[in-house]
């Protein structure tokens, strides 16, 4: 007599379920990355629409390019005055001073603005440089204590604009200051098809590294104190 066989019931082991979950995670992450990849350059660039800000802040790095952007905003009456974070001095700067190409008493950014017709009374150079955008934001906040503007426009490179705005909005978040981003139009960074240009590709990869480091550094922190120049921030 043939015995009736009961259908075998198979149950997934915990290891198999974990493996499926991991593969699903990889597939979702891969699809997300594939969708985001072409837009990675454009995501870094953010420009806010505004009519007027009391102060335009020139962040350090590429002083000529960023200062020319501040000059255009001033000529368009979109900023009332210009605040400059000076460049850090080092061996290259000292060599240029010896050649007469740099003036230790008047930074390049200030000379560009004066040569462009911006009145000296509308230009302020902060006393010292800072290392990293987080320290720059804290330094500017401390320097403007007692005279905080209602709007502060950040003039920086295109690729650094989103990161800079995020940092300054975090540091100034309790001060009632509207932080606006206005990347310089003199920046040659091309956000579209960034991966086809080696320099643009390097810029995007480096900027995302900085963005991750900065977001983690700011996680759960307050405005903070101004640190002495040290390390990547």
N, CA and C of each residue as an Amber inpcrd file, in Angstrom:
protein
   699
   0.8650000  -1.1990000   0.0000000   0.0000000   0.0000000   0.0000000
   0.9010000   1.2500000   0.0000000   0.5710000   2.1370000  -0.9070000
   1.3460000   3.3760000  -0.9810000   0.9310000   4.3130000   0.1410000
   1.9500000   4.7620000   0.8220000   1.6730000   5.7160000   1.9010000
   1.5630000   7.1310000   1.3420000   0.5950000   7.8670000   1.8880000
   0.4680000   9.2730000   1.4850000   1.5940000  10.0870000   2.0930000
   2.3480000  10.6980000   1.2150000   3.4580000  11.5230000   1.6990000
   2.9900000  12.9520000   1.9620000   3.3780000  13.4410000   3.1080000
   3.0440000  14.8290000   3.4270000   4.0160000  15.7530000   2.6920000
   3.5140000  16.8260000   2.0990000   4.4210000  17.7790000   1.4230000
   5.4350000  18.3370000   2.4020000   6.6720000  18.3750000   1.9240000
   7.7460000  18.8880000   2.7780000   7.6340000  20.4010000   2.9110000
   7.6310000  20.8530000   4.1150000   7.5520000  22.2900000   4.3600000
   8.9620000  22.8310000   4.5550000   9.3010000  23.7690000   3.7410000
  10.6410000  24.3670000   3.8230000  10.5350000  25.7390000   4.4400000
  11.3830000  25.9910000   5.3290000  11.4350000  27.3150000   5.9600000
  12.8170000  27.8950000   5.7510000  12.8690000  29.1760000   5.4810000
  14.1480000  29.8470000   5.2640000  14.9000000  29.9440000   6.5720000
  16.1340000  29.6220000   6.5230000  16.9740000  29.7500000   7.7040000
  17.2750000  31.2110000   7.9590000  17.6380000  31.5740000   9.1790000
  17.9960000  32.9710000   9.4710000  19.1310000  33.4640000   8.5800000
  20.0950000  32.5700000   8.2680000  21.2040000  32.9740000   7.4120000
  20.7190000  33.3300000   6.0090000  19.7550000  32.5180000   5.4950000
  19.2550000  32.7770000   4.1400000  18.4670000  34.0860000   4.1000000
  17.6850000  34.3340000   5.1290000  16.9260000  35.5840000   5.1740000
  17.8620000  36.7810000   5.2660000  18.9230000  36.6380000   6.0590000
  19.8960000  37.7270000   6.1720000  20.5900000  37.9640000   4.8490000
  20.9040000  36.8850000   4.1380000  21.5670000  37.0130000   2.8350000
  20.6770000  37.7310000   1.8350000  19.3830000  37.3580000   1.8270000
  18.4400000  38.0310000   0.9230000  18.3250000  39.5200000   1.2490000
  18.2830000  39.8160000   2.5440000  18.1710000  41.2190000   2.9570000
  19.3860000  42.0140000   2.5120000  20.5660000  41.4090000   2.6380000
  21.8020000  42.1020000   2.2380000  21.8150000  42.3440000   0.7320000
  21.4340000  41.3150000  -0.0400000  21.4110000  41.4900000  -1.4890000
  20.3830000  42.5370000  -1.9080000  19.2320000  42.5390000  -1.2360000
  18.2260000  43.5610000  -1.5430000  18.7620000  44.9560000  -1.2510000
  19.4930000  45.0590000  -0.1420000  20.0870000  46.3480000   0.2300000
  21.0820000  46.7990000  -0.8220000  21.8960000  45.8620000  -1.3120000
  22.8750000  46.1820000  -2.3460000  22.1990000  46.6380000  -3.6310000
  21.1280000  45.9570000  -4.0020000  20.4160000  46.3200000  -5.2360000
  19.8090000  47.7120000  -5.1180000  19.1530000  47.9790000  -3.9700000
  18.5520000  49.3060000  -3.7630000  19.6220000  50.3920000  -3.7570000
  20.7340000  50.1110000  -3.0660000  21.8170000  51.0900000  -3.0170000
  22.4010000  51.3280000  -4.4010000  22.5360000  50.2450000  -5.1680000
  23.0760000  50.3890000  -6.5250000  22.1730000  51.2080000  -7.4230000
  20.8740000  50.9480000  -7.3500000  19.9150000  51.7100000  -8.1620000
  19.8950000  53.1800000  -7.7520000  19.9510000  53.4160000  -6.4210000
  19.9760000  54.8020000  -5.9250000  21.2230000  55.5280000  -6.4160000
  22.3680000  54.8490000  -6.3340000  23.6170000  55.4490000  -6.7840000
  23.5840000  55.7200000  -8.2760000  23.0510000  54.7840000  -9.0460000
  22.9840000  54.9640000 -10.4950000  22.0990000  56.1570000 -10.8610000
  21.0110000  56.3360000 -10.0990000  20.1330000  57.4840000 -10.3650000
  20.7830000  58.7950000  -9.9500000  21.4750000  58.7920000  -8.7980000
  22.0340000  60.0340000  -8.2520000  23.3170000  60.4460000  -8.9650000
  24.0630000  59.4860000  -9.4790000  25.3930000  59.7500000 -10.0390000
  25.4220000  60.9250000 -11.0240000  24.5390000  60.9710000 -12.0330000
  24.6090000  62.1020000 -12.9770000  24.2980000  63.4540000 -12.3380000
  23.5830000  63.4320000 -11.1950000  23.1700000  64.6790000 -10.5560000
  24.0960000  65.0830000  -9.3980000  25.1380000  64.3070000  -9.1560000
  26.0060000  64.5560000  -7.9970000  26.6550000  65.9290000  -8.0500000
  27.0570000  66.3630000  -9.2330000  27.6800000  67.6790000  -9.3620000
  26.7020000  68.8040000  -9.1050000  25.4990000  68.6750000  -9.6810000
  24.4960000  69.7350000  -9.5050000  24.0390000  69.8420000  -8.0580000
  24.0140000  68.7290000  -7.3360000  23.5750000  68.7650000  -5.9390000
  24.4910000  69.6450000  -5.0900000  25.7800000  69.6780000  -5.4210000
  26.7290000  70.4480000  -4.6200000  26.5360000  71.9530000  -4.7690000
  25.9770000  72.3700000  -5.9000000  25.8620000  73.7980000  -6.2110000
  24.4950000  74.3090000  -5.7900000  24.4930000  75.3160000  -4.9390000
  23.2280000  75.9060000  -4.5020000  23.3690000  77.4240000  -4.5180000
  22.4030000  78.0710000  -5.1240000  22.4010000  79.5370000  -5.2170000
  21.0300000  80.0470000  -4.8000000  21.0110000  80.8950000  -3.7770000
  19.7580000  81.4360000  -3.2650000  19.3980000  82.7320000  -3.9710000
  18.1270000  82.8990000  -4.2350000  17.6400000  84.1500000  -4.8100000
  17.4130000  85.1570000  -3.6830000  17.9970000  86.3260000  -3.8160000
  17.7890000  87.3780000  -2.8150000  18.0170000  88.7360000  -3.4740000
  17.3550000  89.7480000  -2.9240000  17.5000000  91.1070000  -3.4460000
  18.6710000  91.8400000  -2.8040000  18.7960000  91.6740000  -1.4740000
  19.8400000  92.4380000  -0.7820000  20.2100000  91.7460000   0.5260000
  21.4960000  91.7170000   0.7890000  22.0230000  91.2400000   2.0730000
  22.9540000  92.3050000   2.6140000  22.9070000  92.5040000   3.9290000
  23.7600000  93.5590000   4.5010000  25.2370000  93.2890000   4.2860000
  25.6360000  92.0280000   4.3840000  27.0590000  91.6750000   4.2890000
  27.2440000  90.5350000   3.3030000  28.2690000  90.6730000   2.4720000
  28.7140000  89.5760000   1.6290000  30.0350000  89.0770000   2.1810000
  30.1060000  87.7950000   2.4960000  31.2970000  87.2180000   3.1130000
  32.0890000  86.4320000   2.0770000  33.3550000  86.8300000   1.8860000
  34.2440000  86.1180000   0.9690000  35.0100000  85.0810000   1.7790000
  34.7000000  83.8090000   1.5510000  35.3930000  82.7460000   2.2400000
  36.7950000  82.5700000   1.6610000  37.7010000  82.0470000   2.4630000
  39.0800000  81.8860000   2.0020000  39.1760000  80.7510000   0.9890000
  40.2460000  80.7960000   0.1780000  40.4140000  79.8400000  -0.8980000
  40.0920000  80.4890000  -2.2300000  41.0300000  80.4300000  -3.1840000
  40.8340000  81.0580000  -4.4990000  40.3630000  82.4980000  -4.3460000
  41.1730000  83.3680000  -3.7320000  40.7020000  84.7150000  -3.3810000
  40.2830000  85.5570000  -4.5810000  40.9950000  85.4550000  -5.6990000
  40.6400000  86.2850000  -6.8590000  39.2600000  85.9090000  -7.3830000
  39.0390000  84.6150000  -7.5810000  37.7650000  84.1320000  -8.1280000
  36.5910000  84.5130000  -7.2350000  36.7380000  84.3350000  -5.9370000
  35.6340000  84.6070000  -5.0150000  35.4310000  86.1120000  -4.8140000
  36.5290000  86.8590000  -4.7790000  36.4130000  88.3070000  -4.6010000
  35.7340000  88.9570000  -5.7950000  36.0230000  88.4700000  -6.9930000
  35.3480000  89.0060000  -8.1790000  33.8480000  88.7390000  -8.1100000
  33.4670000  87.6230000  -7.5300000  32.0440000  87.3560000  -7.3290000
  31.4170000  88.3430000  -6.3690000  32.1380000  88.6850000  -5.2980000
  31.6520000  89.6860000  -4.3450000  31.5440000  91.0480000  -5.0080000
  32.5120000  91.3600000  -5.8560000  32.4700000  92.6400000  -6.5710000
  31.2020000  92.7590000  -7.4170000  30.8290000  91.6740000  -8.1090000
  29.6310000  91.7210000  -8.9420000  28.3800000  91.9370000  -8.0950000
  28.3080000  91.2760000  -6.9530000  27.1550000  91.4710000  -6.0710000
  27.0760000  92.9040000  -5.5810000  28.2270000  93.4930000  -5.2650000
  28.2290000  94.8870000  -4.7930000  27.7920000  95.8270000  -5.9170000
  28.2940000  95.6000000  -7.1120000  27.9230000  96.4600000  -8.2490000
  26.4270000  96.3720000  -8.5530000  25.8380000  95.2150000  -8.2600000
  24.4060000  95.0410000  -8.4880000  23.5680000  95.5070000  -7.2940000
  24.2420000  96.0830000  -6.2890000  23.5820000  96.5690000  -5.0600000
  22.8730000  95.4490000  -4.3090000  23.4070000  94.2440000  -4.4190000
  22.7950000  93.1140000  -3.7260000  23.4490000  92.8650000  -2.3660000
  24.5900000  93.4690000  -2.1150000  25.2050000  93.4120000  -0.7890000
  25.6380000  94.8230000  -0.4060000  25.5300000  95.1090000   0.8980000
  25.8500000  96.4540000   1.3600000  27.3220000  96.6480000   1.6500000
  27.9970000  95.6130000   2.1320000  29.4230000  95.6900000   2.4290000
  30.0330000  94.3040000   2.2430000  31.3710000  94.2640000   2.2750000
  32.0780000  93.0090000   1.9900000  33.0140000  92.6910000   3.1460000
  32.8710000  91.4860000   3.6680000  33.7190000  90.9950000   4.7550000
  34.6220000  89.9000000   4.1820000  35.9170000  89.9990000   4.4610000
  36.9000000  89.0910000   3.8620000  37.6000000  88.2750000   4.9400000
  37.6370000  86.9600000   4.7490000  38.4720000  86.1020000   5.5800000
  39.8210000  85.9820000   4.8690000  40.9000000  86.4280000   5.4760000
  42.1980000  86.4120000   4.7780000  42.7050000  84.9940000   4.5320000
  43.5670000  84.8820000   3.5360000  44.1710000  83.5970000   3.2110000
  45.2570000  83.2570000   4.2310000  45.4390000  81.9820000   4.5160000
  46.5280000  81.6020000   5.4290000  47.8870000  81.8890000   4.8090000
  48.8030000  82.3710000   5.6170000  50.1520000  82.6530000   5.1320000
  51.0050000  81.4010000   5.2570000  51.9300000  81.2450000   4.3400000
  52.8040000  80.0790000   4.3270000  54.0100000  80.3490000   3.4470000
  54.7720000  79.3240000   3.1190000  55.9860000  79.5110000   2.3070000
  55.7210000  80.1700000   0.9620000  54.6200000  79.7930000   0.3080000
  54.3200000  80.3880000  -1.0000000  54.0230000  81.8800000  -0.8540000
  53.2090000  82.2210000   0.1380000  52.8760000  83.6250000   0.3700000
  54.1350000  84.4280000   0.6860000  54.9870000  83.8840000   1.5270000
  56.2220000  84.5970000   1.8960000  57.1240000  84.7960000   0.6930000
  57.1790000  83.7930000  -0.1980000  57.9830000  83.9340000  -1.4130000
  57.4130000  85.0210000  -2.3180000  56.0920000  85.0950000  -2.4290000
  55.4610000  86.1270000  -3.2500000  55.6650000  87.5130000  -2.6570000
  55.6990000  87.6120000  -1.3380000  55.9820000  88.8950000  -0.6890000
  57.3970000  89.3530000  -1.0490000  58.3510000  88.4460000  -1.0180000
  59.7350000  88.7970000  -1.3600000  59.8560000  89.2420000  -2.8170000
  58.9910000  88.6890000  -3.6780000  58.9950000  89.0760000  -5.0820000
  58.1980000  90.3510000  -5.3380000  57.5470000  90.8580000  -4.3140000
  56.7420000  92.0610000  -4.4640000  55.3860000  91.8090000  -5.0850000
  54.9690000  90.5480000  -5.1520000  53.6870000  90.2030000  -5.7610000
  52.5630000  90.1100000  -4.7430000  52.9140000  90.0600000  -3.4670000
  51.9180000  90.0610000  -2.4000000  52.2930000  91.1300000  -1.3840000
  51.2520000  91.6940000  -0.7860000  51.4460000  92.7300000   0.2260000
  50.9270000  92.2000000   1.5580000  51.7950000  91.9970000   2.5360000
  51.3230000  91.4510000   3.8210000  50.3530000  92.3660000   4.5530000
  50.3540000  93.6500000   4.2100000  49.4720000  94.6090000   4.8780000
  48.1650000  94.8320000   4.1360000  48.0710000  94.3200000   2.9160000
  46.8470000  94.5020000   2.1340000  46.6300000  93.2630000   1.2640000
  45.7410000  92.3610000   1.6750000  45.5510000  91.1130000   0.9320000
  45.0240000  91.3510000  -0.4760000  45.2330000  90.3450000  -1.3170000
  44.8280000  90.4320000  -2.7240000  43.3520000  90.7660000  -2.8590000
  42.5120000  90.1510000  -2.0460000  41.0680000  90.3890000  -2.1480000
  40.7360000  91.8680000  -1.9570000  41.3720000  92.4920000  -0.9820000
  41.1200000  93.9090000  -0.7320000  41.6070000  94.7580000  -1.9000000
  42.7590000  94.4290000  -2.4540000  43.2920000  95.1990000  -3.5880000
  42.3990000  95.0800000  -4.8190000  41.8350000  93.8820000  -5.0330000
  40.9230000  93.7000000  -6.1610000  39.6860000  94.5790000  -6.0050000
  39.1350000  94.6040000  -4.8240000  37.9220000  95.4000000  -4.5870000
  38.1910000  96.8900000  -4.7360000  39.3080000  97.3560000  -4.1890000
  39.6450000  98.7750000  -4.3050000  39.8860000  99.1570000  -5.7550000
  40.5750000  98.2920000  -6.4980000  40.8180000  98.5660000  -7.9180000
  39.5300000  98.5440000  -8.7260000  38.5100000  97.8700000  -8.1960000
  37.2160000  97.7850000  -8.8790000  36.2780000  98.9160000  -8.4880000
  36.7530000  99.8110000  -7.6310000  35.9400000 100.9630000  -7.2570000
  35.0910000 100.7850000  -6.0270000  35.2730000  99.6930000  -5.2920000
  34.5200000  99.5160000  -4.0480000  35.1540000 100.4020000  -2.9790000
  34.3910000 101.2550000  -2.3010000  34.9610000 102.1550000  -1.2870000
  35.6070000 101.3790000  -0.1360000  36.6910000 101.9220000   0.3820000
  37.3870000 101.2910000   1.4980000  36.4590000 101.0970000   2.6890000
  35.5390000 102.0450000   2.8950000  34.6230000 101.9630000   4.0310000
  33.6690000 100.7730000   3.9300000  33.5360000 100.2100000   2.7360000
  32.6380000  99.0720000   2.5290000  33.3760000  97.7340000   2.5800000
  34.6650000  97.7780000   2.8860000  35.4840000  96.5660000   2.9160000
  36.0280000  96.3590000   4.3260000  35.8860000  95.1590000   4.8300000
  36.4760000  94.8080000   6.1290000  37.2100000  93.4840000   5.9980000
  38.4680000  93.4910000   6.4090000  39.2750000  92.2720000   6.4010000
  39.4350000  91.7940000   7.8360000  39.0260000  90.5780000   8.1040000
  39.1680000  90.0420000   9.4550000  40.6430000  89.8880000   9.8170000
  40.9750000  89.9530000  11.1070000  42.3830000  89.9930000  11.5230000
  43.1970000  88.7560000  11.1890000  42.5770000  87.5860000  11.1360000
  43.3690000  86.3800000  10.9160000  42.6020000  85.3660000  10.0800000
  43.3460000  84.4290000   9.5360000  42.7480000  83.3570000   8.7480000
  42.3560000  82.2110000   9.6650000  41.5310000  81.3070000   9.1440000
  41.1190000  80.1320000   9.8980000  41.2490000  78.9140000   9.0030000
  41.4390000  77.7630000   9.6160000  41.5860000  76.5200000   8.8810000
  40.2600000  75.7660000   8.8670000  39.6250000  75.6960000   7.7270000
  38.3920000  74.9380000   7.6050000  37.1480000  75.7930000   7.7140000
  36.0990000  75.3790000   6.9930000  34.8700000  76.1650000   6.9360000
  34.1410000  76.2070000   8.2740000  34.1980000  75.1440000   9.0530000
  33.5400000  75.1580000  10.3600000  34.1720000  76.2200000  11.2500000
  35.4820000  76.2430000  11.3130000  36.1580000  77.2630000  12.1170000
  35.9240000  78.6610000  11.5630000  35.8390000  78.7820000  10.2380000
  35.5350000  80.0910000   9.6440000  34.1580000  80.5840000  10.0880000
  33.1770000  79.6960000  10.0700000  31.8220000  80.0910000  10.4790000
  31.7970000  80.5330000  11.9350000  32.4580000  79.7940000  12.8010000
  32.4990000  80.1560000  14.2180000  33.2630000  81.4540000  14.4300000
  34.3140000  81.6490000  13.6720000  35.1190000  82.8710000  13.7780000
  34.3140000  84.0880000  13.3270000  33.6100000  83.9520000  12.2200000
  32.7860000  85.0620000  11.7140000  31.6780000  85.3800000  12.7110000
  31.0570000  84.3770000  13.2780000  30.0060000  84.6040000  14.2720000
  30.5440000  85.3680000  15.4760000  31.7270000  84.9730000  15.9420000
  32.3320000  85.6750000  17.0750000  32.7200000  87.0990000  16.6940000
  33.1960000  87.2940000  15.4760000  33.6190000  88.6320000  15.0320000
  32.4410000  89.5780000  14.8530000  31.2740000  89.0260000  14.5370000
  30.0830000  89.8580000  14.3020000  29.1960000  89.9810000  15.5350000
  29.6730000  89.4870000  16.6690000  28.8710000  89.5530000  17.8810000
  28.5340000  91.0150000  18.2090000  27.2670000  91.2860000  18.4140000
  26.8240000  92.6390000  18.7000000  26.4560000  93.4360000  17.4650000
  26.7490000  92.8950000  16.2840000  26.3970000  93.5940000  15.0340000
  26.0000000  92.5820000  13.9520000  25.2930000  91.5620000  14.3790000
  24.8820000  90.5160000  13.4460000  23.9370000  91.0840000  12.3860000
  24.1480000  90.7500000  11.1350000  23.2400000  91.2200000  10.0820000
  21.9820000  90.3650000  10.0250000  20.9800000  90.8610000   9.3480000
  19.7840000  90.0500000   9.1390000  20.0130000  89.0240000   8.0380000
  20.8070000  89.4100000   7.0270000  21.1450000  88.4930000   5.9390000
  22.6550000  88.5010000   5.7290000  23.2140000  87.3250000   5.5510000
  24.6390000  87.1630000   5.2980000  24.7920000  86.2910000   4.0540000
  25.3810000  86.8730000   3.0040000  25.5560000  86.1380000   1.7460000
  26.9570000  85.5490000   1.6850000  27.0460000  84.2680000   1.4020000
  28.3240000  83.5790000   1.3270000  28.8030000  83.5400000  -0.1170000
  30.0080000  84.0640000  -0.3420000  30.6080000  84.0120000  -1.6760000
  31.7370000  82.9990000  -1.6350000  31.5300000  81.8890000  -2.3090000
  32.5080000  80.8120000  -2.3180000  32.5000000  80.1740000  -3.6910000
  33.1930000  79.0510000  -3.8450000  33.1870000  78.3430000  -5.1200000
  31.8550000  77.6210000  -5.3040000  31.5560000  77.2440000  -6.5340000
  30.2870000  76.5820000  -6.8110000  30.1880000  75.2440000  -6.0820000
  31.2440000  74.4420000  -6.1740000  31.1870000  73.0950000  -5.6070000
  31.0980000  73.1090000  -4.0850000  31.5940000  74.1590000  -3.4450000
  31.5770000  74.2340000  -1.9770000  30.3530000  74.9540000  -1.4360000
  29.4720000  75.4230000  -2.3130000  28.3920000  76.3090000  -1.8680000
  27.3830000  75.6180000  -0.9550000  26.9670000  74.3950000  -1.2760000
  25.9930000  73.7190000  -0.4140000  26.6040000  73.4050000   0.9530000
  27.8290000  72.9260000   0.9520000  28.4910000  72.5810000   2.2210000
  28.6620000  73.8240000   3.0820000  29.1190000  74.9290000   2.4810000
  29.3290000  76.1620000   3.2430000  28.0180000  76.6680000   3.8300000
  26.9510000  76.6300000   3.0400000  25.6550000  77.1070000   3.5500000
  25.1700000  76.2340000   4.6980000  25.3360000  74.9260000   4.5660000
  24.9190000  74.0220000   5.6460000  25.6680000  74.3360000   6.9370000
  26.9680000  74.5470000   6.8340000  27.7860000  74.8190000   8.0230000
  27.3830000  76.1410000   8.6600000  27.2800000  77.1990000   7.8720000
  26.9520000  78.5140000   8.4340000  25.5430000  78.5310000   9.0020000
  24.6030000  77.8620000   8.3640000  23.2440000  77.8230000   8.9120000
  23.2250000  77.0720000  10.2360000  24.0440000  76.0630000  10.3600000
  24.1200000  75.3340000  11.6250000  24.7150000  76.2200000  12.7190000
  25.8100000  76.8990000  12.4110000  26.4970000  77.7160000  13.4190000
  25.6540000  78.9300000  13.8170000  24.9370000  79.5270000  12.8640000
  24.1440000  80.7330000  13.1300000  22.6670000  80.4090000  13.4020000
  22.3290000  79.1540000  13.6350000  20.9250000  78.7670000  13.6520000
  20.1140000  79.4140000  14.7680000  20.7410000  79.8750000  15.8290000
  20.0110000  80.4790000  16.9460000  20.1380000  82.0030000  16.9700000
  20.7000000  82.5760000  15.9220000  21.0050000  84.0100000  15.9250000
  20.0600000  84.8470000  15.0740000  19.1210000  84.2190000  14.3900000
  18.1900000  84.9820000  13.5700000  18.8250000  85.5740000  12.3230000
  19.9190000  84.9820000  11.8600000  20.6000000  85.4570000  10.6530000
  20.2310000  84.5420000   9.4920000  19.7610000  85.1410000   8.4010000
  19.4600000  84.3610000   7.2100000  20.7500000  84.1740000   6.4090000
  21.1690000  82.9290000   6.2630000  22.3800000  82.6130000   5.5270000
  22.0130000  82.3070000   4.0830000  22.6300000  83.0300000   3.1610000
  22.3290000  82.8950000   1.7360000  23.5830000  82.4500000   0.9900000
  23.3900000  81.6660000  -0.0310000  24.5170000  81.1850000  -0.8310000
  24.5320000  81.8960000  -2.1790000  25.7080000  82.4220000  -2.5300000
  25.8730000  83.0800000  -3.8240000  27.2440000  82.7180000  -4.3880000
  27.3700000  81.5250000  -4.9730000  28.6690000  81.1140000  -5.5020000
  29.1430000  82.0330000  -6.6220000  30.4440000  82.2340000  -6.7010000
  30.9960000  83.1510000  -7.6850000  30.7670000  82.6610000  -9.1190000
  30.3390000  83.5330000 -10.0020000  30.1580000  83.1340000 -11.4090000
  31.4900000  82.9490000 -12.1320000  32.5920000  83.3170000 -11.4940000
  33.9110000  83.1750000 -12.1090000  34.5090000  81.7790000 -11.8960000
  33.7700000  80.9160000 -11.2410000  34.2180000  79.5430000 -11.0330000
  33.9390000  78.7240000 -12.2910000  34.9420000  78.0230000 -12.7720000
  34.7920000  77.2390000 -13.9960000  34.2530000  75.8310000 -13.7840000
  33.8490000  75.4980000 -12.5790000  33.3350000  74.1610000 -12.2960000
  32.0950000  73.8760000 -13.1330000  32.0730000  72.7030000 -13.7760000
  30.9500000  72.2850000 -14.6120000  30.2130000  71.1390000 -13.9270000
  29.0310000  71.4330000 -13.4400000  28.2710000  70.4410000 -12.6790000
  27.6800000  69.3610000 -13.5670000  27.3300000  69.6940000 -14.8050000
  26.7690000  68.7080000 -15.7240000  27.8880000  67.8550000 -16.3220000
  27.6490000  66.5680000 -16.3750000  28.6180000  65.6080000 -16.9190000
  29.9980000  65.8100000 -16.2810000  29.9770000  65.9770000 -14.9690000
  31.2050000  66.2530000 -14.2350000  32.2310000  65.1380000 -14.3550000
  31.7690000  63.9120000 -14.5540000  32.6700000  62.7680000 -14.6020000
  33.4930000  62.7150000 -15.8870000  33.1510000  63.5340000 -16.8820000
  33.8960000  63.5220000 -18.1460000  35.1190000  64.4310000 -18.1060000
  35.2470000  65.2300000 -17.0540000  36.3890000  66.1370000 -16.9050000
  37.1530000  65.7480000 -15.6450000  38.4050000  65.3220000 -15.7770000
  39.1630000  64.8540000 -14.6040000  39.1930000  65.8500000 -13.4460000
  39.3640000  67.1330000 -13.7530000  39.4290000  68.1200000 -12.6730000
  38.0840000  68.2480000 -11.9700000  37.0000000  68.2530000 -12.7390000
  35.6710000  68.3230000 -12.1330000  35.3740000  67.0640000 -11.3210000
  35.7930000  65.9120000 -11.8320000  35.5620000  64.6610000 -11.1100000
  36.2940000  64.6590000  -9.7740000  37.5380000  65.1270000  -9.7880000
  38.3020000  65.2030000  -8.5400000  37.6410000  66.1700000  -7.5650000
  37.1450000  67.2890000  -8.0790000  36.4680000  68.2760000  -7.2330000
  35.2330000  67.6650000  -6.5730000  34.4320000  66.9360000  -7.3390000
  33.2120000  66.3290000  -6.7970000  33.5480000  65.3080000  -5.7150000
  34.5080000  64.4350000  -5.9850000  34.8720000  63.4170000  -5.0090000
  35.4180000  64.0420000  -3.7240000  36.2720000  65.0520000  -3.8780000
  36.8430000  65.7240000  -2.7060000  35.7690000  66.4560000  -1.9150000
  34.8410000  67.0760000  -2.6230000  33.8050000  67.8580000  -1.9440000
  32.8600000  66.9680000  -1.1580000  32.5400000  65.8050000  -1.6780000
  31.6820000  64.8880000  -0.9300000  32.4000000  64.3500000   0.3060000
  33.6980000  64.1660000   0.1990000  34.4650000  63.7630000   1.3750000
  34.3770000  64.8430000   2.4500000  34.5870000  66.0900000   2.0570000
  34.5070000  67.2000000   3.0060000  33.1020000  67.3280000   3.5830000
  32.1000000  67.1450000   2.7290000  30.7170000  67.2640000   3.1880000
  30.4170000  66.2240000   4.2710000  30.8540000  64.9910000   4.0410000
  30.6230000  63.9440000   5.0440000  31.3470000  64.2440000   6.3480000
  32.6010000  64.6720000   6.2440000  33.3780000  64.9940000   7.4430000
  32.7350000  66.1410000   8.2090000  32.2850000  67.1720000   7.4940000
  31.6880000  68.3220000   8.1530000  30.3610000  67.9940000   8.8070000
  29.5250000  67.2130000   8.1290000  28.2270000  66.8360000   8.7020000
  28.4340000  66.0340000   9.9830000  29.3810000  65.1050000   9.9560000
  29.6660000  64.3120000  11.1510000  30.2430000  65.1750000  12.2690000
  31.0740000  66.1550000  11.9160000  31.6740000  67.0360000  12.9230000
  30.6250000  67.9100000  13.5960000  29.6110000  68.3010000  12.8180000
  28.5760000  69.1840000  13.3570000  27.4560000  68.4300000  14.0600000
  27.4370000  67.1160000  13.9160000  26.3340000  66.3140000  14.4470000
  26.1860000  66.5330000  15.9540000  25.0820000  67.0990000  16.3360000
  24.7990000  67.2910000  17.7510000  25.6030000  68.3840000  18.4230000
  26.3900000  69.1370000  17.6410000  27.2080000  70.1860000  18.2490000
  26.4800000  71.5120000  18.2070000  26.8800000  72.4230000  19.0710000
  26.3460000  73.7750000  19.0800000  27.1940000  74.6630000  18.2000000
  27.0180000  75.9970000  18.3090000  27.8440000  76.9050000  17.5270000
  29.3320000  76.6770000  17.7520000  29.6940000  76.3200000  19.0030000
  31.0840000  75.9530000  19.2810000  32.0090000  77.1370000  19.3890000
  33.2050000  76.8240000  19.8660000  34.2210000  77.8610000  19.9810000
  35.0950000  77.8600000  18.7370000  35.8690000  78.9100000  18.5800000
  36.7950000  79.0020000  17.4630000  38.0590000  78.2460000  17.8280000
  38.3720000  77.2180000  17.0400000  39.5620000  76.4350000  17.2880000
  40.7610000  77.0370000  16.5750000  41.9230000  76.7590000  17.1060000
  43.1200000  77.1530000  16.3970000  43.2410000  76.3020000  15.1380000
  43.8570000  76.8570000  14.0780000  43.9610000  76.1000000  12.8430000
  44.6080000  74.7380000  13.0740000  43.8820000  73.6900000  12.7120000
  44.4300000  72.3440000  12.8320000  43.4720000  71.3670000  12.1710000
  43.9540000  70.6180000  11.2090000  43.1930000  69.5240000  10.6270000
  42.1360000  69.9690000   9.6470000  41.5340000  68.9860000   9.0360000
  40.4880000  69.2180000   8.0510000  39.1580000  69.3970000   8.7630000
  38.5570000  70.5800000   8.5500000  37.2130000  70.8110000   9.1060000
  36.4100000  71.5680000   8.0870000
